[in-house]
CSV table of C-alpha atoms in Angstrom, one decimal:
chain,number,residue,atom,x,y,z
V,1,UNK,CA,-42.2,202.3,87.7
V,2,UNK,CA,-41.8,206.1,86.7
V,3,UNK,CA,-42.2,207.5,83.0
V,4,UNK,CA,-39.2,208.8,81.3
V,5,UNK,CA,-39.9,211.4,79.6
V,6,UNK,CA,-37.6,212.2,75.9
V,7,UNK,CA,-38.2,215.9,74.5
V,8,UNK,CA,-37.8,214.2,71.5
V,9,UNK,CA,-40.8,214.7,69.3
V,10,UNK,CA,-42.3,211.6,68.2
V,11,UNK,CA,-41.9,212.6,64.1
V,12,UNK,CA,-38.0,213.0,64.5
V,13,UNK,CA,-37.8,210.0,66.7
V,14,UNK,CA,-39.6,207.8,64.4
V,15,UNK,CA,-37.5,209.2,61.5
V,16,UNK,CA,-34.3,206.4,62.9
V,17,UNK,CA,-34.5,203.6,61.7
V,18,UNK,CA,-34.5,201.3,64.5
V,19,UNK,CA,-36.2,204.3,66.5
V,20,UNK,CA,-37.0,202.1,70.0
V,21,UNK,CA,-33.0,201.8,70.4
V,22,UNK,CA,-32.6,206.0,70.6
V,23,UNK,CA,-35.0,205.7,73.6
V,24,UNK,CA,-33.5,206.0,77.5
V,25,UNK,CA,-32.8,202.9,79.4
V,26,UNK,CA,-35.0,202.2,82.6
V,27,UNK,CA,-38.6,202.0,81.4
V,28,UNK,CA,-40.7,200.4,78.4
V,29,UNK,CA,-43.2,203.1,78.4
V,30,UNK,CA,-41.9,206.5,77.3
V,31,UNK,CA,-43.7,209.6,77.1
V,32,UNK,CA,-42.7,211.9,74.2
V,33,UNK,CA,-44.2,215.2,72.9
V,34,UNK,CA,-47.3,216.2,72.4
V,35,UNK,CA,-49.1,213.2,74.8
V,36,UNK,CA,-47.7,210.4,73.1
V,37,UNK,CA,-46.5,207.2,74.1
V,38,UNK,CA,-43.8,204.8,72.8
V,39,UNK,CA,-43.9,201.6,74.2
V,40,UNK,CA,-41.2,199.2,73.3
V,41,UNK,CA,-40.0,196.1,75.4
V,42,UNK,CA,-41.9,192.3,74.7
V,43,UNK,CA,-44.4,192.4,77.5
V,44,UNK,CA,-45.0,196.3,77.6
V,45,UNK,CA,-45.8,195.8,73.5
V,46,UNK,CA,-47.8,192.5,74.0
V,47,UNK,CA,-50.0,194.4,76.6
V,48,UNK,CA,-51.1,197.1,74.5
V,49,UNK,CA,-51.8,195.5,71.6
V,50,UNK,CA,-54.0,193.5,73.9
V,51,UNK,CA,-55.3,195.8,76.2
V,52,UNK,CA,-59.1,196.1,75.9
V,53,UNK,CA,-58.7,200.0,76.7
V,54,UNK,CA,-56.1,200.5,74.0
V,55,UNK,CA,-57.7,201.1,70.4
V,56,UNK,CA,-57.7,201.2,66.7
V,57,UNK,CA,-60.6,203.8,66.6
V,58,UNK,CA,-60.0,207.5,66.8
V,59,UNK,CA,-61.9,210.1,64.6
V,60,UNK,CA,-58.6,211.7,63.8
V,61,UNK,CA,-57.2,208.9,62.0
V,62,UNK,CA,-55.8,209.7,58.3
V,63,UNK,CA,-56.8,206.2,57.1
V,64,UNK,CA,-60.4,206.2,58.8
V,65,UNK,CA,-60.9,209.8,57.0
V,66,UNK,CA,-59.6,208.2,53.4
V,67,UNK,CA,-61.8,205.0,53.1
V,68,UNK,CA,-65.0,205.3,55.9
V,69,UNK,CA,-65.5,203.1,58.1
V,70,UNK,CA,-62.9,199.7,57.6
V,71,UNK,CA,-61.0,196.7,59.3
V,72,UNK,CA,-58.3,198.2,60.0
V,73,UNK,CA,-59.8,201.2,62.7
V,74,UNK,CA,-63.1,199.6,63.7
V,75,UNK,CA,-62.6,197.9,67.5
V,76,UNK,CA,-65.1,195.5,69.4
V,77,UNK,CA,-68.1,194.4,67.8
V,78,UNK,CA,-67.6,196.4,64.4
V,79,UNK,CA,-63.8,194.7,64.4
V,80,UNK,CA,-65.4,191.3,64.2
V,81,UNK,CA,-68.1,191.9,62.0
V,82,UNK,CA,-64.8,193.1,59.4
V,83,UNK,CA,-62.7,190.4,60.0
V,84,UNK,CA,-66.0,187.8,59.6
V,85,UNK,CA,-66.3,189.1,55.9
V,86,UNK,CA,-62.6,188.1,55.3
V,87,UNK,CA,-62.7,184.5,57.1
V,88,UNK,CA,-63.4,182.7,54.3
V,89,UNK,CA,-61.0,183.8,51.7
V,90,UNK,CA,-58.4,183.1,54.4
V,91,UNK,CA,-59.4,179.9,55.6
V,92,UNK,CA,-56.9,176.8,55.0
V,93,UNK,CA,-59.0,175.0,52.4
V,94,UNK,CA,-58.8,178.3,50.3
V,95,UNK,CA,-54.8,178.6,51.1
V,96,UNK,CA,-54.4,175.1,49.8
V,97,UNK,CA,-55.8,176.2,46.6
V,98,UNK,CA,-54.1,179.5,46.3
V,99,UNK,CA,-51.1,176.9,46.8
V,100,UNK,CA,-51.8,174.7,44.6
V,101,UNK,CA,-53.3,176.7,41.9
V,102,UNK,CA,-52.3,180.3,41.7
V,103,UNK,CA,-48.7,181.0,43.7
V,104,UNK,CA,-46.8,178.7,41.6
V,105,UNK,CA,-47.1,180.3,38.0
V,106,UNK,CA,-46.8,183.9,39.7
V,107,UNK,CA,-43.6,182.3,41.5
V,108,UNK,CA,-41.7,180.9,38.8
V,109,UNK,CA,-42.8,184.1,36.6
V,110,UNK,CA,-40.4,185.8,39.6
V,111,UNK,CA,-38.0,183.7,39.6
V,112,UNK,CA,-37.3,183.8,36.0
V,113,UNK,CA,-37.3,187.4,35.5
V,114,UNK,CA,-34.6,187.6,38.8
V,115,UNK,CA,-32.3,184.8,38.1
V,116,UNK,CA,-29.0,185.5,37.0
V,117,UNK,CA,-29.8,188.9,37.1
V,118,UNK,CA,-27.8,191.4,39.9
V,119,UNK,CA,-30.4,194.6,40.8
V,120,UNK,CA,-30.2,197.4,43.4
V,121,UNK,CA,-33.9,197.8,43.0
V,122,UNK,CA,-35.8,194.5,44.0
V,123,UNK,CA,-37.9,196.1,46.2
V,124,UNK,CA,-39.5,198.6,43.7
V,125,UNK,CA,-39.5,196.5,40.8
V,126,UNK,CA,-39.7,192.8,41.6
V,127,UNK,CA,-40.6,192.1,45.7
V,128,UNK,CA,-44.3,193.5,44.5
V,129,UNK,CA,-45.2,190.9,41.5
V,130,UNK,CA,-46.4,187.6,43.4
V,131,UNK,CA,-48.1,189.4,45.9
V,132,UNK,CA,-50.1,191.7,43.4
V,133,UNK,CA,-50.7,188.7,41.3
V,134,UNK,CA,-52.4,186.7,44.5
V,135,UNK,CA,-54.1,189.5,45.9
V,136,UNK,CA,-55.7,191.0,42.5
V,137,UNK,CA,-56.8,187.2,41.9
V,138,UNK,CA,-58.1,186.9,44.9
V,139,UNK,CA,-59.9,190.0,45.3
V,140,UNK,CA,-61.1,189.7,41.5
V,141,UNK,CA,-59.7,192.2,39.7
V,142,UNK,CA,-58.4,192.1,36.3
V,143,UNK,CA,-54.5,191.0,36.3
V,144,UNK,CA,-53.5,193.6,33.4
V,145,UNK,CA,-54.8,196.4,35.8
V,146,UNK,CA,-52.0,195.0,38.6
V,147,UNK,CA,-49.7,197.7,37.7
V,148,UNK,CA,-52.2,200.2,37.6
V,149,UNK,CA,-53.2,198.9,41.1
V,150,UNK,CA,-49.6,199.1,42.1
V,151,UNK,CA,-48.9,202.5,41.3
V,152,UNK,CA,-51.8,204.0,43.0
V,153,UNK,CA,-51.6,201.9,45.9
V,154,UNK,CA,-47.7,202.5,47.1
V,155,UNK,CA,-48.6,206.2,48.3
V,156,UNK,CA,-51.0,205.1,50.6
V,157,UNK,CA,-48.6,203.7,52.9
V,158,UNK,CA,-47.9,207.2,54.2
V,159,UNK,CA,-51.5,207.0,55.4
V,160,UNK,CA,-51.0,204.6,57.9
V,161,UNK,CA,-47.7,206.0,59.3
V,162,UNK,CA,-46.8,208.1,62.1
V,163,UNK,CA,-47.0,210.9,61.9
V,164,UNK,CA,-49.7,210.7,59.0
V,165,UNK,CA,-48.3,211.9,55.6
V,166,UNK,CA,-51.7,213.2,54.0
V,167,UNK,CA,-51.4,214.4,50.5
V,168,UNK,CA,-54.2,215.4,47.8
V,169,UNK,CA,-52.4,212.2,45.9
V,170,UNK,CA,-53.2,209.9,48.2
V,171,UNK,CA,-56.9,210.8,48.9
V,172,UNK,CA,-57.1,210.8,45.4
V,173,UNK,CA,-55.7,207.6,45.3
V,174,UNK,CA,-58.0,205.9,47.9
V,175,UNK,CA,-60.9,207.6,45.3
V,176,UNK,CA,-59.9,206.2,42.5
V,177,UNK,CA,-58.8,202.4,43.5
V,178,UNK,CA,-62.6,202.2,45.1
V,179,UNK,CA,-63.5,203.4,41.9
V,180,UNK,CA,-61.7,200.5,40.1
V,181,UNK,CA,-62.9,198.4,42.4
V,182,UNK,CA,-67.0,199.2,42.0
V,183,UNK,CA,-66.4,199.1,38.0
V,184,UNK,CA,-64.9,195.3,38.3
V,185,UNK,CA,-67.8,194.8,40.5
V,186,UNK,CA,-70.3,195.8,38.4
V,187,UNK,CA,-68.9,194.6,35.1
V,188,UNK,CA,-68.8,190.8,36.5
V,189,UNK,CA,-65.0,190.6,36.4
V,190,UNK,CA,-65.2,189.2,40.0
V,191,UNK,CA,-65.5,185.7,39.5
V,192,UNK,CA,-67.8,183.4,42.3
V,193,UNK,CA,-65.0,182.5,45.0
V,194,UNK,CA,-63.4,186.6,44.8
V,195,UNK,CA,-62.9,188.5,47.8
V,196,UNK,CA,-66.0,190.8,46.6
V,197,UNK,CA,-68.2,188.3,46.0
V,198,UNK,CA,-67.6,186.3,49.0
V,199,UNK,CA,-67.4,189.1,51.5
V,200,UNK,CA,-70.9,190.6,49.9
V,201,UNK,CA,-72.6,186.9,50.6
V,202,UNK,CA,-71.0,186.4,54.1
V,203,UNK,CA,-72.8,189.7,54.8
V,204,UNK,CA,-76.1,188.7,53.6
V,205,UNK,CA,-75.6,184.7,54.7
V,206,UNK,CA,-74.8,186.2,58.7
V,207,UNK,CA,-77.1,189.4,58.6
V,208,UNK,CA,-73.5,191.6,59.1
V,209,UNK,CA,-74.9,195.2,58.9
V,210,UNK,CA,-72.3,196.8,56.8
V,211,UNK,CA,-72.9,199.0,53.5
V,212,UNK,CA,-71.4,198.8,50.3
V,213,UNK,CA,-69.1,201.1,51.0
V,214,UNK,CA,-67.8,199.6,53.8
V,215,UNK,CA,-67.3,196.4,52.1
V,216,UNK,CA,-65.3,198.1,49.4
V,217,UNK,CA,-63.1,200.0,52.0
V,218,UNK,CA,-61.9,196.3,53.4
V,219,UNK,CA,-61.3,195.1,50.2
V,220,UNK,CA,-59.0,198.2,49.5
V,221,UNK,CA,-57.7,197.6,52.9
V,222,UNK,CA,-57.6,193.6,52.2
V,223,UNK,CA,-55.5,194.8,49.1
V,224,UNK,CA,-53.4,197.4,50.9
V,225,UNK,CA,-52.3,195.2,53.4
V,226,UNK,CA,-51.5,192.1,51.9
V,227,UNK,CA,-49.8,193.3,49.2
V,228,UNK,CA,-47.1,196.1,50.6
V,229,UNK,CA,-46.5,194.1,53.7
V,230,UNK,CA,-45.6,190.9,51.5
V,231,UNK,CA,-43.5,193.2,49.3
V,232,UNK,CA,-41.5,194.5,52.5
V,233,UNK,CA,-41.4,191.3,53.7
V,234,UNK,CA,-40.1,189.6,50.4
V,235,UNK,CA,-37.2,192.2,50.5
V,236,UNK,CA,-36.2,191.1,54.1
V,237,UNK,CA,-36.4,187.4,53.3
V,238,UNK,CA,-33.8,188.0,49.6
V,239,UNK,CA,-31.9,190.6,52.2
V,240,UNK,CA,-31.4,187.7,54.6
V,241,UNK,CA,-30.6,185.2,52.3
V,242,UNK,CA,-27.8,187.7,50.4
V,243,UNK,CA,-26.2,187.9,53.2
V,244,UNK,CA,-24.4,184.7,53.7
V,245,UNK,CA,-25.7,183.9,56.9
V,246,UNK,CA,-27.0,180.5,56.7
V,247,UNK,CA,-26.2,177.7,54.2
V,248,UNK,CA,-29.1,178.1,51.4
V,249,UNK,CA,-29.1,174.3,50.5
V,250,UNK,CA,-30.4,173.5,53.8
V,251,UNK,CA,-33.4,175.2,53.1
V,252,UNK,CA,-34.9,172.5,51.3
V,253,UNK,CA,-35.7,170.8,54.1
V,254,UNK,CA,-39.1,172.1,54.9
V,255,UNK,CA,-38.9,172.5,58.7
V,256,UNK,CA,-35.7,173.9,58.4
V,257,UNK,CA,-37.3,176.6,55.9
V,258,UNK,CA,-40.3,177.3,58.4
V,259,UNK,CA,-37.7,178.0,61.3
V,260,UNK,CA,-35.5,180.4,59.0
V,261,UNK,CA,-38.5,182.3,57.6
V,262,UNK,CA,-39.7,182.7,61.4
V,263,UNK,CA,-36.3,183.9,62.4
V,264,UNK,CA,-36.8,186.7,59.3
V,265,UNK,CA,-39.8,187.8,60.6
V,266,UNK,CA,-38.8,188.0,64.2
V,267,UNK,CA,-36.0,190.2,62.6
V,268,UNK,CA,-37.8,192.0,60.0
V,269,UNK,CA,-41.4,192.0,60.8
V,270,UNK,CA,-43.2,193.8,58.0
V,271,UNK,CA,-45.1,196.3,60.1
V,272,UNK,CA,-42.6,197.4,62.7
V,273,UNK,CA,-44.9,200.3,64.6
V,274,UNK,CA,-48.9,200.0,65.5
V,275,UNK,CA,-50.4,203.2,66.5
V,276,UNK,CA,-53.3,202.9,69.0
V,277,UNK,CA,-55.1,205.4,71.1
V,278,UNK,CA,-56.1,204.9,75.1
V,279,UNK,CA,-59.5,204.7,75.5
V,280,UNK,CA,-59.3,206.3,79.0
V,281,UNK,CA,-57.2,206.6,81.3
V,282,UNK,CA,-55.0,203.9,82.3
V,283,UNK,CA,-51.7,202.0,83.0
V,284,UNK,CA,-48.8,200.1,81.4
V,285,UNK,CA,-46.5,198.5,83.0
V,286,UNK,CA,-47.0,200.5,85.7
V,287,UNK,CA,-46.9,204.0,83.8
V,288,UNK,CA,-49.9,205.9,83.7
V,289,UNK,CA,-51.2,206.6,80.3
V,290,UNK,CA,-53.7,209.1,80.3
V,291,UNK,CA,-57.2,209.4,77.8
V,292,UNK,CA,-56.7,210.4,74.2
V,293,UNK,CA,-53.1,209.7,74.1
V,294,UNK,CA,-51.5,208.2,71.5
V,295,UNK,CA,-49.2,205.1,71.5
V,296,UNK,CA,-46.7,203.7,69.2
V,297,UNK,CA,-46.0,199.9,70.4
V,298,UNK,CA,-42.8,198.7,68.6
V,299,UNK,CA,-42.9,195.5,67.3
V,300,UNK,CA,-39.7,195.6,66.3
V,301,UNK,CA,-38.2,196.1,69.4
V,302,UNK,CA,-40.3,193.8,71.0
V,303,UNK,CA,-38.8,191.3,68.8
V,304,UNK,CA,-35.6,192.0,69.8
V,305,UNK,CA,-36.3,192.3,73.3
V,306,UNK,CA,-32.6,191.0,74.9
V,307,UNK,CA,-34.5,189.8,77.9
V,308,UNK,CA,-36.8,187.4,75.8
V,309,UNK,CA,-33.8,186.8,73.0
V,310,UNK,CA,-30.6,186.3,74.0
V,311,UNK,CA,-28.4,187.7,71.6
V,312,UNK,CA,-31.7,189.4,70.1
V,313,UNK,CA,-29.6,190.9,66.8
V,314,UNK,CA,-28.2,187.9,65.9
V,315,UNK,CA,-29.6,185.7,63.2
V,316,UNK,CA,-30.2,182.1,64.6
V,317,UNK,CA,-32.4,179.3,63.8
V,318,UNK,CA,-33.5,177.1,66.3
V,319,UNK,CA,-33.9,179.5,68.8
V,320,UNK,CA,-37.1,179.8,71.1
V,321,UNK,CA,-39.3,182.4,69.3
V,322,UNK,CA,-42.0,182.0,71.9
V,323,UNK,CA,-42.5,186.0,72.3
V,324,UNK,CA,-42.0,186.8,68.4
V,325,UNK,CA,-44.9,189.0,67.4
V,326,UNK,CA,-44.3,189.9,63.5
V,327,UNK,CA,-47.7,189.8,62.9
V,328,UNK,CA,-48.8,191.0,66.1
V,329,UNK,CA,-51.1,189.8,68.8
V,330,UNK,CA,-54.8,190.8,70.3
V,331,UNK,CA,-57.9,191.5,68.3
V,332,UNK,CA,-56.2,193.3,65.2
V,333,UNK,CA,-53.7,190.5,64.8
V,334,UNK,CA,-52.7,189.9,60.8
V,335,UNK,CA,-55.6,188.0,59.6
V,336,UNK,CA,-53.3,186.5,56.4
V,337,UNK,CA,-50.5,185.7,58.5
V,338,UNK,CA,-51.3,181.7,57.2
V,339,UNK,CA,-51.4,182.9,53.7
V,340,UNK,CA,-48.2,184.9,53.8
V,341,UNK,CA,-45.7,182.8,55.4
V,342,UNK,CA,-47.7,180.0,52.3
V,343,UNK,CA,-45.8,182.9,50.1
V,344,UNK,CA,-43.1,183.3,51.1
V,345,UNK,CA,-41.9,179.9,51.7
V,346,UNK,CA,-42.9,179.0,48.0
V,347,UNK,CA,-40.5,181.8,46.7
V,348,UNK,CA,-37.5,180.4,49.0
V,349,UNK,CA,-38.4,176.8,47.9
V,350,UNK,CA,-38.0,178.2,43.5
V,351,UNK,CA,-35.2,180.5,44.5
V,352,UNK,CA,-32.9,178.0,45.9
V,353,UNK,CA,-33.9,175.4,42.9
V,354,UNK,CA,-33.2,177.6,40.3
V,355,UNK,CA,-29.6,179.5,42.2
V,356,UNK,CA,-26.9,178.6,43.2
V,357,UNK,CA,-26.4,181.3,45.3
V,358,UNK,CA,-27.8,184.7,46.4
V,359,UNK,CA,-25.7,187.7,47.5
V,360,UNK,CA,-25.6,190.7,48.4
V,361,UNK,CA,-23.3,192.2,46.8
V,362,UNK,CA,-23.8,196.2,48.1
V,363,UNK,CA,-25.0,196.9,51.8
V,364,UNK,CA,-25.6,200.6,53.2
V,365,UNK,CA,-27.6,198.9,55.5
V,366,UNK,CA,-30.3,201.7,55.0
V,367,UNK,CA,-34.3,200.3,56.4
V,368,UNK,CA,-37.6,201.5,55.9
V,369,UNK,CA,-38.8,201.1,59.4
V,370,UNK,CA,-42.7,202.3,60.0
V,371,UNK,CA,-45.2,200.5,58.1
V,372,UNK,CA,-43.7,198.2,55.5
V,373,UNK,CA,-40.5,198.2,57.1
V,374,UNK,CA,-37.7,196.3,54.8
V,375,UNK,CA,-33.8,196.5,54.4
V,376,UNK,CA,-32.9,199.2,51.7
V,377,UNK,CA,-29.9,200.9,49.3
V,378,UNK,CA,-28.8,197.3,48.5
V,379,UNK,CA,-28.0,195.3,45.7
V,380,UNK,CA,-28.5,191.7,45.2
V,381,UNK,CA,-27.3,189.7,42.7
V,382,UNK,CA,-29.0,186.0,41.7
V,383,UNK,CA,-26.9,183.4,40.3
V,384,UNK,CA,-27.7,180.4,38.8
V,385,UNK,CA,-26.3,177.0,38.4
């Protein structure tokens, strides 16, 4: 197969929303300025992201400079030691209880401050409150700190973005929410089942040889991650159902609710480009990628790959979603994708008790496409029986 090459550069390409669509026809691997690689079609973007040669780890990373050594850039045995620390906050005995015992005030404390309410601002002021309130429990800090947490955190997103947006605010940032972080530590606010406490004994119970730091920087990460991309996801999911284009009452049904929020997420998946590095030199699909080069796999256009999904932009539940990646695939797969999709399908289950109907009632169908991609520059309105 031969490389296409776009003179493009990969900062105003990645500007579109939707970017994988501006590419030429004829290849899934394209080669853009300055050595980088966009890879785009279903099996081209499943191969990287599982390619053993393809990486999180390079020493020019924005995110790897701001919090050390973490989670989210560590590959092979370091990866694994990472994700071990976060296993058992995210195992299903602890998701039941989170269930049971923690999404359902934070829920209904949405619910009531949206309903009967019309907004053009739900992702900046309400898509973040459940998943700050979970995550802060969870990690153990102090809910009346949540907004502080909130406000610091947002910027960050621009360090895991592509081309990195580094600024002195969000270093600063990153310094100050490990700061936070240590103080809660150290003044007991963490009660026995937190994120911090756990993660420090699964270190000690399994010998993981990782420093305080390092644990800190993956519960900033923990926090990062599971709180923007539920916020960009949350937006999607009140996008979707705004816009008319499935019957809301039949989301009661609980299968029929797990097939529509599947059919969001193979739509809207939260993170919608992973940046990776090659290793060395090598191939994909057939196109040589050399050493050192970058490469931006699109999720989202591998979930909307026409040759795996017919009619790929069209919303439709039942289809075969075998080949929907929203929260990726390989080693660095979303560790929470279990608790998420717990989330979200509690906030469609209050919504649709407490409205009658959802709607969109302003659409410039604007989207925030790199790294907690959502629809944007709409309103919504909620209305209740």
């Amino acid at each position: 197969m031969l490389t296409l090459t776009t003179p493009e550069s990969p900062a105003g390409l990645l500007a579109r929303p939707y970017w994988y669509r501006h590419l030429p026809a004829g290849t899934d691997v394209h080669r853009l300025d300055a050595g980088v690689f966009a890879v785009t079609g279903n099996a081209a973007v499943q191969e990287v992201l599982a390619h053993p040669l393809i990486v999180a780890d390079h020493p020019l990373k924005a995110s790897a400079r701001a919090f050390g050594p973490n989670v989210l850039d560590a590959d092979g045995p370091s990866h694994r030691a990472f994700r071990a620390l976060l296993a058992p906050i995210l195992s299903a005995g602890r998701i039941a209880e989170y269930k049971r015992a923690l999404m359902p005030g934070l829920i209904r404390g949405l619910v009531d401050s949206v309903a009967g309410t019309e907004t053009d601002s739900f992702h900046d002021t309400y898509a973040h409150r459940v998943p700050y309130g979970i995550v802060c429990t969870i990690l153990g800090i102090d809910t009346s700190l949540e907004q502080r947490f909130h406000r610091l955190t947002r910027p960050l997103a621009r360090l895991l973005d592509y081309p990195t947006r580094e600024t002195d605010e969000t270093h600063a940032n990153v310094g100050e929410l490990l700061r936070l972080i240590e103080e809660q530590r150290a003044a007991g606010a963490a009660g026995a089942h937190s994120l911090l406490e756990t993660i420090e004994r699964t270190r000690d119970r399994k010998g993981i040889s990782l420093t305080d730091s390092e644990v800190r920087s993956t519960a900033l990460l923990f926090f990062l991650a599971g709180t923007e991309t539920s916020s960009a996801f949350i937006t999607s999911l009140v996008y979707c159902m705004g816009r008319g284009i499935f019957d809301l009452a039949e989301l009661r049904d609980e299968e029929v609710r797990d097939a529509y929020l599947e059919e969001v997420l193979r739509l809207y998946p939260p993170v919608q480009t992973i940046v990776r590095f090659a290793a060395d030199d090598l191939t994909v699909q057939g196109v040589t990628v050399p050493r050192h080069s970058a490469v931006l796999a699109s999720v989202a256009g591998a979930n909307r790959d026409p040759r795996v999904f017919t009619h790929p932009d069209r919303f439709e539940i039942g289809r075969n979603l075998k080949g929907s990646i929203p929260f990726a695939v390989g080693a660095h797969a979303c560790p929470g994708a279990m608790l998420a999709k717990t989330e979200f399908s509690l906030i469609v289950e209050e919504l649709i008790q407490r409205c009658s109907e959802v709607v969109v009632t302003r659409d410039r169908l604007g989207m925030e496409s790199q790294s907690f991609a959502h629809p944007t520059d709409f309103s919504v309105e909620f209305r209740t029986r």
